[in-house]
XYZ file of C-alpha atoms in Angstrom:
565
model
C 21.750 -0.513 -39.264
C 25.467 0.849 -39.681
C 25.972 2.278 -42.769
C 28.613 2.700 -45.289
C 29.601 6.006 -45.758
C 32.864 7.986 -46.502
C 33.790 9.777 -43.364
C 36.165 12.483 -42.453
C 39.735 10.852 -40.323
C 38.832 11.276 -36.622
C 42.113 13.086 -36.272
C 40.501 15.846 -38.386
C 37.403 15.970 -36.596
C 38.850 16.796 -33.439
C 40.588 19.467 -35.130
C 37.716 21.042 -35.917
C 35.979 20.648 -32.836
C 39.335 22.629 -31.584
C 40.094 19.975 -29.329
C 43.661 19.290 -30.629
C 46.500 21.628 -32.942
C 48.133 20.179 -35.755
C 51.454 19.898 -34.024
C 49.433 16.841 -32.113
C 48.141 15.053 -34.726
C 51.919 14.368 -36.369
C 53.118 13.862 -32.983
C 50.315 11.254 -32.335
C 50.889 9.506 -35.998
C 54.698 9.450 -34.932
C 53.724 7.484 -32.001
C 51.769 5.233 -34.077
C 54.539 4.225 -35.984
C 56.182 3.207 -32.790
C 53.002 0.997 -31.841
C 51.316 -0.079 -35.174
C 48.453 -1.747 -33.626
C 47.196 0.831 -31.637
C 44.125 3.398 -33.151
C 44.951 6.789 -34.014
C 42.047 7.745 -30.969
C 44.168 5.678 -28.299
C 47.144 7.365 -28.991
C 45.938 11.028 -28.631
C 43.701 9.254 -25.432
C 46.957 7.931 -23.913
C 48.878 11.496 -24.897
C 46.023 12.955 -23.112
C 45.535 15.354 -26.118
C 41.755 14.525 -25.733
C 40.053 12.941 -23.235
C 37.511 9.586 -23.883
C 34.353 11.843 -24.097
C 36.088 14.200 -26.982
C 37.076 10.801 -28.658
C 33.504 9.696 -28.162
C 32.056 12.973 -29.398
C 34.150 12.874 -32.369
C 32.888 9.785 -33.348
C 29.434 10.905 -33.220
C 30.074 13.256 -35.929
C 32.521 10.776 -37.900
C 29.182 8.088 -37.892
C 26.378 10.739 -37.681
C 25.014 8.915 -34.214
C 24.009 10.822 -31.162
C 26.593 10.457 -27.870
C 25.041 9.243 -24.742
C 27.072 9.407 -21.444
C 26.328 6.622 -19.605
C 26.448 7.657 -16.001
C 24.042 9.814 -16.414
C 21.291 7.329 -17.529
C 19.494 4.560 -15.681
C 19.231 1.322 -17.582
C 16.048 -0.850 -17.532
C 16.674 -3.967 -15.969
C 14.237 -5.759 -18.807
C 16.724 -4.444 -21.129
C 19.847 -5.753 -18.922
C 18.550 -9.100 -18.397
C 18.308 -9.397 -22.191
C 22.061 -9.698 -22.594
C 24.626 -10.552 -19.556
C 27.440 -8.774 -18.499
C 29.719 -11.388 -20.129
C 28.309 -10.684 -23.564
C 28.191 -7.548 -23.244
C 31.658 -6.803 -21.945
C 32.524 -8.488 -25.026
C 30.501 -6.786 -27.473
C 31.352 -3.774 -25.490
C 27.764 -2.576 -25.873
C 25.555 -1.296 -23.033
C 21.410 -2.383 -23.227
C 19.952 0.790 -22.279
C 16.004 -0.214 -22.980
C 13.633 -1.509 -25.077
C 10.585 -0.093 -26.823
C 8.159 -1.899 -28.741
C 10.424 -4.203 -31.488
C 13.556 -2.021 -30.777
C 16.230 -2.674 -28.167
C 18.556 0.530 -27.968
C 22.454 0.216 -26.880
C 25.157 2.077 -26.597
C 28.729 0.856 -28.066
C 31.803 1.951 -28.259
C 32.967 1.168 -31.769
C 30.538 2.135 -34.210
C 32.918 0.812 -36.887
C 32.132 -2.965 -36.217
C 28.869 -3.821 -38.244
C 29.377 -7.286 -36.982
C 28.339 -6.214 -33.749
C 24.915 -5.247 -34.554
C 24.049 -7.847 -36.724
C 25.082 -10.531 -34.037
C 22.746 -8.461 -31.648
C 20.349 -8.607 -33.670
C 19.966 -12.677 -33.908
C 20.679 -12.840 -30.724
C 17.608 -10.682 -29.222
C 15.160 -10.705 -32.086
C 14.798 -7.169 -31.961
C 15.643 -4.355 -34.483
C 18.901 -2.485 -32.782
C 19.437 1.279 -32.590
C 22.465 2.488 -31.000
C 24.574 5.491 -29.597
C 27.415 5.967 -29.105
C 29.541 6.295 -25.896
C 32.706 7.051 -24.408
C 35.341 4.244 -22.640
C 34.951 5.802 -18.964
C 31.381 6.092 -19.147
C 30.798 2.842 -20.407
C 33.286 0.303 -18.330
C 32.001 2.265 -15.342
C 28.212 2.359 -15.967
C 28.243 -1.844 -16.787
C 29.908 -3.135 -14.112
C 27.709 -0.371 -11.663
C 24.302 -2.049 -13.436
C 25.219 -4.976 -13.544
C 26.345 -5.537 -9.883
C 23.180 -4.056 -8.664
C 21.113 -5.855 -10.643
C 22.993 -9.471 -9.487
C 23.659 -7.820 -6.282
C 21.223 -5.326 -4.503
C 23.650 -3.050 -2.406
C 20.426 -0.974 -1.150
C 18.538 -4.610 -0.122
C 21.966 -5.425 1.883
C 21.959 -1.990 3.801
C 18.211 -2.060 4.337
C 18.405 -5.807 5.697
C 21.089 -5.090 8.221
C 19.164 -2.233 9.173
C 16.510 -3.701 9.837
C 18.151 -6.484 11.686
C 20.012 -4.344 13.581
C 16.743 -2.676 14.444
C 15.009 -5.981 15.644
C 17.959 -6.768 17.921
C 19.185 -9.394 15.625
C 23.533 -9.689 16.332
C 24.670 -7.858 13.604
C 27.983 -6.930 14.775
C 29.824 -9.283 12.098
C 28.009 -7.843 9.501
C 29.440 -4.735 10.380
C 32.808 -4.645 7.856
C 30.182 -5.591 4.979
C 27.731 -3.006 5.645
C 30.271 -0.235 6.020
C 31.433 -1.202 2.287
C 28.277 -1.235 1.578
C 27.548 1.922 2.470
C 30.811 3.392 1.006
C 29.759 1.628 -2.820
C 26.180 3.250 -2.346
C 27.764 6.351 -1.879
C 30.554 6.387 -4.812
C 27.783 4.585 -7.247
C 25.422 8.206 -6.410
C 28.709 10.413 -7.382
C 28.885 11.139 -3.558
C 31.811 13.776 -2.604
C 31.409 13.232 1.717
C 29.445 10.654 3.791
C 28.104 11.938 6.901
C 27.701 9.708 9.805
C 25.688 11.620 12.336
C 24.422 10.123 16.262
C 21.673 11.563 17.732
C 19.604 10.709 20.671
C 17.014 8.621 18.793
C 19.355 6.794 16.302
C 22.745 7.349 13.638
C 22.269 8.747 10.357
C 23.925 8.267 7.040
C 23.944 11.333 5.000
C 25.536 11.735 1.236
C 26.286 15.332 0.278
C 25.457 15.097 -3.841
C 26.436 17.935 -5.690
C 26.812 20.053 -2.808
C 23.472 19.329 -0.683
C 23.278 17.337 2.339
C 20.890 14.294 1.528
C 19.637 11.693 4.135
C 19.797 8.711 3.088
C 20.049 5.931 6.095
C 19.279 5.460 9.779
C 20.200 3.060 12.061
C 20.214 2.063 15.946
C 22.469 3.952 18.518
C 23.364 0.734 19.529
C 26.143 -0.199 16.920
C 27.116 3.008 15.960
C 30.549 2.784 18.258
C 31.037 -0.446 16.220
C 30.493 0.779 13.173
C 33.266 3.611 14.284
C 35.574 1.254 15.901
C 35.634 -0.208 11.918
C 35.853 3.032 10.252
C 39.241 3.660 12.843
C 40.521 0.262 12.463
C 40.734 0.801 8.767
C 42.503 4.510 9.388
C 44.853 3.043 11.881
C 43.244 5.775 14.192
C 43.350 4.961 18.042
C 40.190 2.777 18.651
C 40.483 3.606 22.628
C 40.247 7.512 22.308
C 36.679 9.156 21.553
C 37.040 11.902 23.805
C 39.475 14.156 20.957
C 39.139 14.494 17.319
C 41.010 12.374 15.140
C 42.057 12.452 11.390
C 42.941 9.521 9.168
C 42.793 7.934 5.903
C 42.222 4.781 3.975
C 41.981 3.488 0.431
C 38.851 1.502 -0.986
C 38.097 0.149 -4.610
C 35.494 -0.230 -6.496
C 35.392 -1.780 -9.899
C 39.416 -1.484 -10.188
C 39.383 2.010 -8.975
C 40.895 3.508 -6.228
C 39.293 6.108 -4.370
C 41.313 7.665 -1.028
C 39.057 8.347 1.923
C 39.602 11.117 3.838
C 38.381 10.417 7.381
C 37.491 12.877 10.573
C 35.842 12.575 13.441
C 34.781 14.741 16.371
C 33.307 13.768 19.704
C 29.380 14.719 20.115
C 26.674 14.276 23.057
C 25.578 11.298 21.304
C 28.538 9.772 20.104
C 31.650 10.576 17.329
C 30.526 12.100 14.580
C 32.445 10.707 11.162
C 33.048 12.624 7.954
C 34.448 10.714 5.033
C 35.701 12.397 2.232
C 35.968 10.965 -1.021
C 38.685 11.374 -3.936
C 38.557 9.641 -7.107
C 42.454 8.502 -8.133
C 41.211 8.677 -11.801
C 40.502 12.671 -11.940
C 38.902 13.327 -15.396
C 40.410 15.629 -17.978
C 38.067 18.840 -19.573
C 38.290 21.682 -21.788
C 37.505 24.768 -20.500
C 34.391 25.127 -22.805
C 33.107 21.970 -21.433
C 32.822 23.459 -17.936
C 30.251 26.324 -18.293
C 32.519 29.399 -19.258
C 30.582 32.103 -21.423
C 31.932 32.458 -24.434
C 33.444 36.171 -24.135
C 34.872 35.071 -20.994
C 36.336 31.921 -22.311
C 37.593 33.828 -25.242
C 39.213 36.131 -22.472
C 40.486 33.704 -20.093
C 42.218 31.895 -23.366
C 44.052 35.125 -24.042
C 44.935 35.569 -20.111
C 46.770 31.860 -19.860
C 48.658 32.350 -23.202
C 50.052 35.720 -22.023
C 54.004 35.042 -21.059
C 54.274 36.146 -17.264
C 52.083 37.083 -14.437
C 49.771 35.479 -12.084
C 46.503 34.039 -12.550
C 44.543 32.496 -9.774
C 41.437 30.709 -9.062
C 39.307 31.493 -6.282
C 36.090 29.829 -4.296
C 35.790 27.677 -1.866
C 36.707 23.585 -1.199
C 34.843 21.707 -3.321
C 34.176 24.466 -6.419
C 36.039 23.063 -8.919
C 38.789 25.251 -9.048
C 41.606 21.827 -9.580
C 39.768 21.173 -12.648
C 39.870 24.325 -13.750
C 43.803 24.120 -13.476
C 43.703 21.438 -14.818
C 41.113 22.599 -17.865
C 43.619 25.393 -18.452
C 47.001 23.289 -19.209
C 45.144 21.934 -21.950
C 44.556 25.691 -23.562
C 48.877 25.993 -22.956
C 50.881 24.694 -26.050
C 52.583 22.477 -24.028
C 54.967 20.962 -26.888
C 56.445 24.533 -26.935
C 56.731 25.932 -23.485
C 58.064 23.927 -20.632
C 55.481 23.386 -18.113
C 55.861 22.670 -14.260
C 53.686 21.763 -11.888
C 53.649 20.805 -7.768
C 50.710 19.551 -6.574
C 48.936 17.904 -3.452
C 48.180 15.517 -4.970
C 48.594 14.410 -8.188
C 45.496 14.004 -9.492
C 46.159 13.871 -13.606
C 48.866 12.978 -15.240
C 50.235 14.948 -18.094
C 52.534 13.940 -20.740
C 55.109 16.567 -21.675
C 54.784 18.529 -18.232
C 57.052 17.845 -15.153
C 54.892 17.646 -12.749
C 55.693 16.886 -8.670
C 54.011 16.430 -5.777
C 54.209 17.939 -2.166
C 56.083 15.665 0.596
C 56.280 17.768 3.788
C 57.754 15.290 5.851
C 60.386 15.582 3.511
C 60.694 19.828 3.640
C 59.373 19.681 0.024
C 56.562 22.572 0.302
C 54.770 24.676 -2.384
C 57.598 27.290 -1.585
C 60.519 25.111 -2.221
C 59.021 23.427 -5.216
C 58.723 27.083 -6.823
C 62.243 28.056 -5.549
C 63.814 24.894 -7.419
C 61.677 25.034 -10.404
C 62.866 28.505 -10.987
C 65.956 27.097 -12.147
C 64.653 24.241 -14.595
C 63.749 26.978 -17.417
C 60.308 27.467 -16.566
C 57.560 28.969 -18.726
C 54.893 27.964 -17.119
C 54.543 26.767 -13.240
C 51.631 25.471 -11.869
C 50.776 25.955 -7.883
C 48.573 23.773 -6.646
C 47.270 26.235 -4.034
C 48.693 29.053 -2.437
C 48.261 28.720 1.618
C 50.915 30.413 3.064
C 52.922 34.092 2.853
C 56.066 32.087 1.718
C 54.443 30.899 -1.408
C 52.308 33.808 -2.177
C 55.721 35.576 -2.388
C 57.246 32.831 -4.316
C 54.857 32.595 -6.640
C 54.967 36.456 -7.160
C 58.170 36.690 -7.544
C 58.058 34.057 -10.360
C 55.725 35.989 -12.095
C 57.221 39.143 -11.958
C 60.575 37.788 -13.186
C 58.866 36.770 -16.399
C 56.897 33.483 -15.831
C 53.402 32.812 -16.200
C 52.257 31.059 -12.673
C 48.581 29.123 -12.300
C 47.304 28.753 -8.503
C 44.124 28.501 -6.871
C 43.630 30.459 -3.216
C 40.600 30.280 -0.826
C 38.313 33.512 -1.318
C 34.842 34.332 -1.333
C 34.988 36.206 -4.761
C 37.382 37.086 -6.993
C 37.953 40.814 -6.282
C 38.553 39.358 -2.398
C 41.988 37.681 -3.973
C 43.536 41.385 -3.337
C 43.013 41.938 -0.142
C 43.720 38.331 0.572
C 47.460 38.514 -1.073
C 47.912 41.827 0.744
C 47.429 40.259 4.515
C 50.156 37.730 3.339
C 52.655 40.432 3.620
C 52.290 41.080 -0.574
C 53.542 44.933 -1.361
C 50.263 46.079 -2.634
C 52.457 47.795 -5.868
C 53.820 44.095 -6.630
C 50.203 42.644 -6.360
C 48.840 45.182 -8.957
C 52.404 44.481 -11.317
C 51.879 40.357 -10.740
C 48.619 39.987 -10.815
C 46.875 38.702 -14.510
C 43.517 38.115 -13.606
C 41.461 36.287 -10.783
C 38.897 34.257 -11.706
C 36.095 33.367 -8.940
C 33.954 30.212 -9.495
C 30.969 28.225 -7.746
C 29.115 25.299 -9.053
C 25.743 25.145 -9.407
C 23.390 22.150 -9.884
C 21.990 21.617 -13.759
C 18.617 20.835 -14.290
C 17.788 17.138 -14.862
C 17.463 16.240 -18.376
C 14.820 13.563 -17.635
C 12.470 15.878 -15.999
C 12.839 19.650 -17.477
C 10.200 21.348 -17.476
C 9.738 25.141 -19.053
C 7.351 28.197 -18.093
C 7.077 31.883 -19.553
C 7.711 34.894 -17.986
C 7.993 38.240 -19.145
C 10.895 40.296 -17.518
C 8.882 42.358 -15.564
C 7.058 39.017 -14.031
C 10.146 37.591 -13.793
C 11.912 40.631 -12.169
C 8.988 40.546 -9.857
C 9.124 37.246 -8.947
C 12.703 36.573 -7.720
C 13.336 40.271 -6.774
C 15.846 41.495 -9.909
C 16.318 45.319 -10.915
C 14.236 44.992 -14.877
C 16.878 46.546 -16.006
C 19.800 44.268 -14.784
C 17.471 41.142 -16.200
C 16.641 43.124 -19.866
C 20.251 44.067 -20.125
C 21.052 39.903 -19.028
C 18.256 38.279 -20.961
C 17.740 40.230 -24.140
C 19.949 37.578 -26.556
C 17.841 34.693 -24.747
C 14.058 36.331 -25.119
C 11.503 34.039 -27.267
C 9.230 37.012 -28.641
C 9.623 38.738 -26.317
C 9.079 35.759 -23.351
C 11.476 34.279 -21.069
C 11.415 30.815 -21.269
C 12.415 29.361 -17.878
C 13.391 25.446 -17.129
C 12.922 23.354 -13.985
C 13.234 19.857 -13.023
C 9.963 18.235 -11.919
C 11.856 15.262 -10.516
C 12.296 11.829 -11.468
C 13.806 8.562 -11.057
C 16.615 9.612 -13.185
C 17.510 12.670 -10.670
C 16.097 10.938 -7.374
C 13.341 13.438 -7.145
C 15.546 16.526 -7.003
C 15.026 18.119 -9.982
C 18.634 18.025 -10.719
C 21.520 16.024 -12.299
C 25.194 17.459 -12.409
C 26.757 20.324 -12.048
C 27.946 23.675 -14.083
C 30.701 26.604 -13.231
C 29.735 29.846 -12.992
C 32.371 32.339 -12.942
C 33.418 35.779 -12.611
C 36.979 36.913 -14.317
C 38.394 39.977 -12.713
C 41.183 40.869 -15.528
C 43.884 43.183 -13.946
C 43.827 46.032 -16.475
C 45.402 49.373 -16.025
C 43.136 50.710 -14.350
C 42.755 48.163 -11.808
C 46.160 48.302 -11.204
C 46.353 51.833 -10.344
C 43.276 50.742 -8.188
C 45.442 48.005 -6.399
C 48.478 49.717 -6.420
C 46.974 52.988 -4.531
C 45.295 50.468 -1.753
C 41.729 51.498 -3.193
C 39.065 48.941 -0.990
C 37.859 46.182 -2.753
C 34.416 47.710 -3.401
C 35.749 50.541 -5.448
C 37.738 48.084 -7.876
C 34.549 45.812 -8.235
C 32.763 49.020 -8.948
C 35.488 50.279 -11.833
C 35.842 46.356 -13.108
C 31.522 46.415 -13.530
C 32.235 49.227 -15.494
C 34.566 47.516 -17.456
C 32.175 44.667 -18.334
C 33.221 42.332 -15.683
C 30.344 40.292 -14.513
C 29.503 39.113 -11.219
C 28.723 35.223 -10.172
C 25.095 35.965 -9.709
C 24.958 37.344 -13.258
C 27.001 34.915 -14.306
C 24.205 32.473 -13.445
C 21.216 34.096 -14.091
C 22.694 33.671 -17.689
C 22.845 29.977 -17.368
C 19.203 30.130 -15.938
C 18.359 31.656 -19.195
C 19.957 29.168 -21.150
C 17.691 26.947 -19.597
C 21.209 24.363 -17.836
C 19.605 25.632 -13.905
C 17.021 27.355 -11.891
C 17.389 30.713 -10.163
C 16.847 28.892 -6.722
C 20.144 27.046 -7.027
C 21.575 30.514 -8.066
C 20.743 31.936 -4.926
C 21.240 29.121 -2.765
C 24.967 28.871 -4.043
C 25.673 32.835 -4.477
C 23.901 34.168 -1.634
């Protein structure tokens, strides 16, 4: 039952969760004057001061309800049944399940008691309710709600089956190759791997970074199914005998998603990889992504400084765009003109210029740096940095009294140095440019469905997965439960597919260019010797980094190792 309480303005509530300045509210309530019957929440949304999950969040404090993201839940389908996807679209309430007399939902607007009330005489039961956020939610109820009208896995498995039995399928073939590609966005799929071998094809999904099989299907139609997959790249249907590249755009629920297609010819056949990008990137805060807080508290102090460089480092696929993308929002973008050139686009900011690369059209990283040089710059984002010309570029800009965001491809962060030096870099303007480098890998969380916890003490511990004691006492001491180690897992469920896990977490290592790293960097010292001097400065490493984030109980040390090495 909603009750009637005096809350705090939602406006203020975000302030104190720190998620927007002053300076945005008023600019926010300006707008509102300009569109009276919008919500104070839309406008910041729509500013892109906050994204829907701080809004959401907020709101759980304002009402004193618990936030619930949707994606990450699986509703029952007793529970969906009991109100249709008309209703609730409507409503805008999710069924999530039902226990005993009590059918729980999730809502958006925890302001309308009419909402609950209606529910109530509607279902007959007693209604409790969380509250979500607007991506979440739109996405999670048309995903239920088509597979529970529409079984996308009892399509696949049919054909397959079919296909299997020698049944003509070959019409089929557009429908089950969508099929396939919704199965694969619906699990939060980043690449579909379609894989001949002598006995069959295989489809496999690679879900927060692992390789999962999920399909397999006869040899027989897999140049069909390829023929399709070229057709819709506009790739040459007649050639298997090179590699080919293309792309193509699919939707799903009104979203876009670009898929990035290769293929290479095998013994058995052309292997395809399909890589999948989301138009609709979403929008963080740093804390949000795993950062400790000392190093958060650093890496706020490194991106308000005025000029230098700071980069992010790992490789494709560790997060590193929205980490750029994190870090805007920590710039006080009303007050500093910020520029950006990306490939692509993948947020849009209001109140920073932002362009993308065209290099049929000669505009490069290089060029975009070059001409935003003259527009008054305080801040320029770099996409990435993937060539001498705009390593150079984008030092230059930073010596000359700009502060300059990229991202570059290295295996740690201390490996940025040596990388910037073999683009032709004077090592003395690397050490005078250079901010800070901050390396990053994702790791899988534990599933909240299925944690599980054991004790250790540090020497079983140490023992176990092979750690110095004194490295893990010196890591673990603010985290020990007299004097225990309390260690999570995920036993698997439904909820995580049997894995154990759900989502994923940074874990970083921030290499800030002090001075004496730059006498380091300037006197060509290896890149051994100025990991060594920043450990001694209280740098830590990406290993330590998560072992700290095993200990706060958000993954294992298994997907530590697997990730770090």
């Amino acid at each position: 039952m909603l009750r009637k309480i005096k809350i705090k303005p939602l406006g203020q509530i975000l302030k104190e969760m720190g998620y927007i300045s002053q300076e945005q509210i008023e600019i926010a309530l300006a707008v509102q004057k300009l569109h009276r019957n919008k919500k104070i929440g839309e406008i910041l949304e729509e500013l892109a001061f906050v994204s829907p999950k701080e809004i959401a969040e907020a709101l759980s404090k304002q009402f004193g309800r618990p936030y619930i993201n949707l994606l990450d839940i699986q509703p029952s389908e007793e529970a969906l049944r009991l109100i249709d996807q008309s209703l609730a679209n409507k409503l805008e309430v999710m069924p999530i399940r039902i226990t005993g007399k009590i059918l729980f939902i999730a809502l958006l607007d925890p302001s309308n008691e009419v909402i609950i009330e209606k529910l109530r005489k509607l279902t007959g039961y007693e209604i409790e309710y969380y509250i979500t956020d607007k991506d979440s939610f739109y996405k999670a109820i048309k995903t239920h709600y088509l597979i529970l009208n529409n079984p996308i896995e009892k399509f696949i498995r049919r054909f397959i089956n079919d296909a299997s039995q020698k049944i003509d399928v070959s019409t089929r073939i557009p429908r089950f190759f969508e099929n396939i590609l919704n199965m694969a966005i619906l699990e939060k799929t980043t690449d579909i791997h379609i894989s001949p071998e002598k006995l069959g094809a295989h489809i496999f999904f690679r879900i927060d970074g692992i390789m999962r099989h999920y399909y397999s299907y006869p040899l027989d139609i897999h140049n069909t199914l390829v023929a399709r997959i070229k057709i819709l790249c506009n790739m040459d249907i007649a050639e298997k005998r090179k590699p080919q590249d293309g792309s193509f755009t699919h939707k799903l629920h009104d979203e876009e998603y670009d898929m990035r297609v290769s293929t290479v010819p095998t013994a058995y056949g052309e292997n395809v990889v399909i890589r999948i990008l989301s138009k609709n990137a979403s929008l963080f805060k740093l804390q949000n992504l795993g950062f400790e807080p000392d190093v958060l508290e650093k890496f706020r102090r490194l991106i308000n400084k005025p000029r230098g460089i700071i980069l992010i480092t790992g490789p494709t696929g560790s997060g590193k765009t929205t980490t750029l993308y994190a870090s805007l929002r920590e710039i006080d973008i009303l007050s500093k003109n910020v520029l950006t050139v990306e490939d692509p686009i993948e947020y849009k900011f209001p109140f920073i210029k932002q362009t993308q690369v065209n290099e049929k059209a000669g505009y490069t990283f290089a060029k975009a740096i070059r001409s935003f040089l003259r527009q008054d710059p305080d801040v320029i984002l770099v996409g990435e940095i993937r060539d001498e010309e705009t390593a150079q570029m984008a030092i230059r800009a930073s010596i000359t009294g700009h502060l300059v965001l990229s991202t570059l491809h290295t295996n740690s962060a201390v490996g940025a140095i040596p990388r910037l030096i073999d683009m032709n870099i004077k090592s003395y303007m690397v050490a005078s440019g250079l901010l800070a480098v901050s390396g990053q890998r994702l790791v899988r969380k534990i599933c909240p469905f299925c944690r599980e916890t054991e004790e250790y003490t540090i020497e079983e511990f140490s023992k176990k997965y092979e750690y110095d004691v004194k490295l893990i006492e010196k890591l673990a001491e603010p985290f020990l439960d007299n004097g225990k180690l309390l260690i999570n897992f995920g036993k698997g469920c439904e909820h995580c597919r049997f894995t154990g896990y759900q989502g994923r977490n940074t874990i970083v290592e921030l290499l800030e260019i002090d001075g004496e790293i730059e006498d380091l960097i300037a006197k060509n010292e290896t890149p051994l010797q100025i990991l060594n001097k920043a450990r001694e400065n209280g740098m830590r490493t990406l290993e330590e980094d998560g072992l700290i984030k095993v200990f706060r109980g958000i993954t294992t040390v298994e997907e530590v190792k697997r990730v770090v090495g």
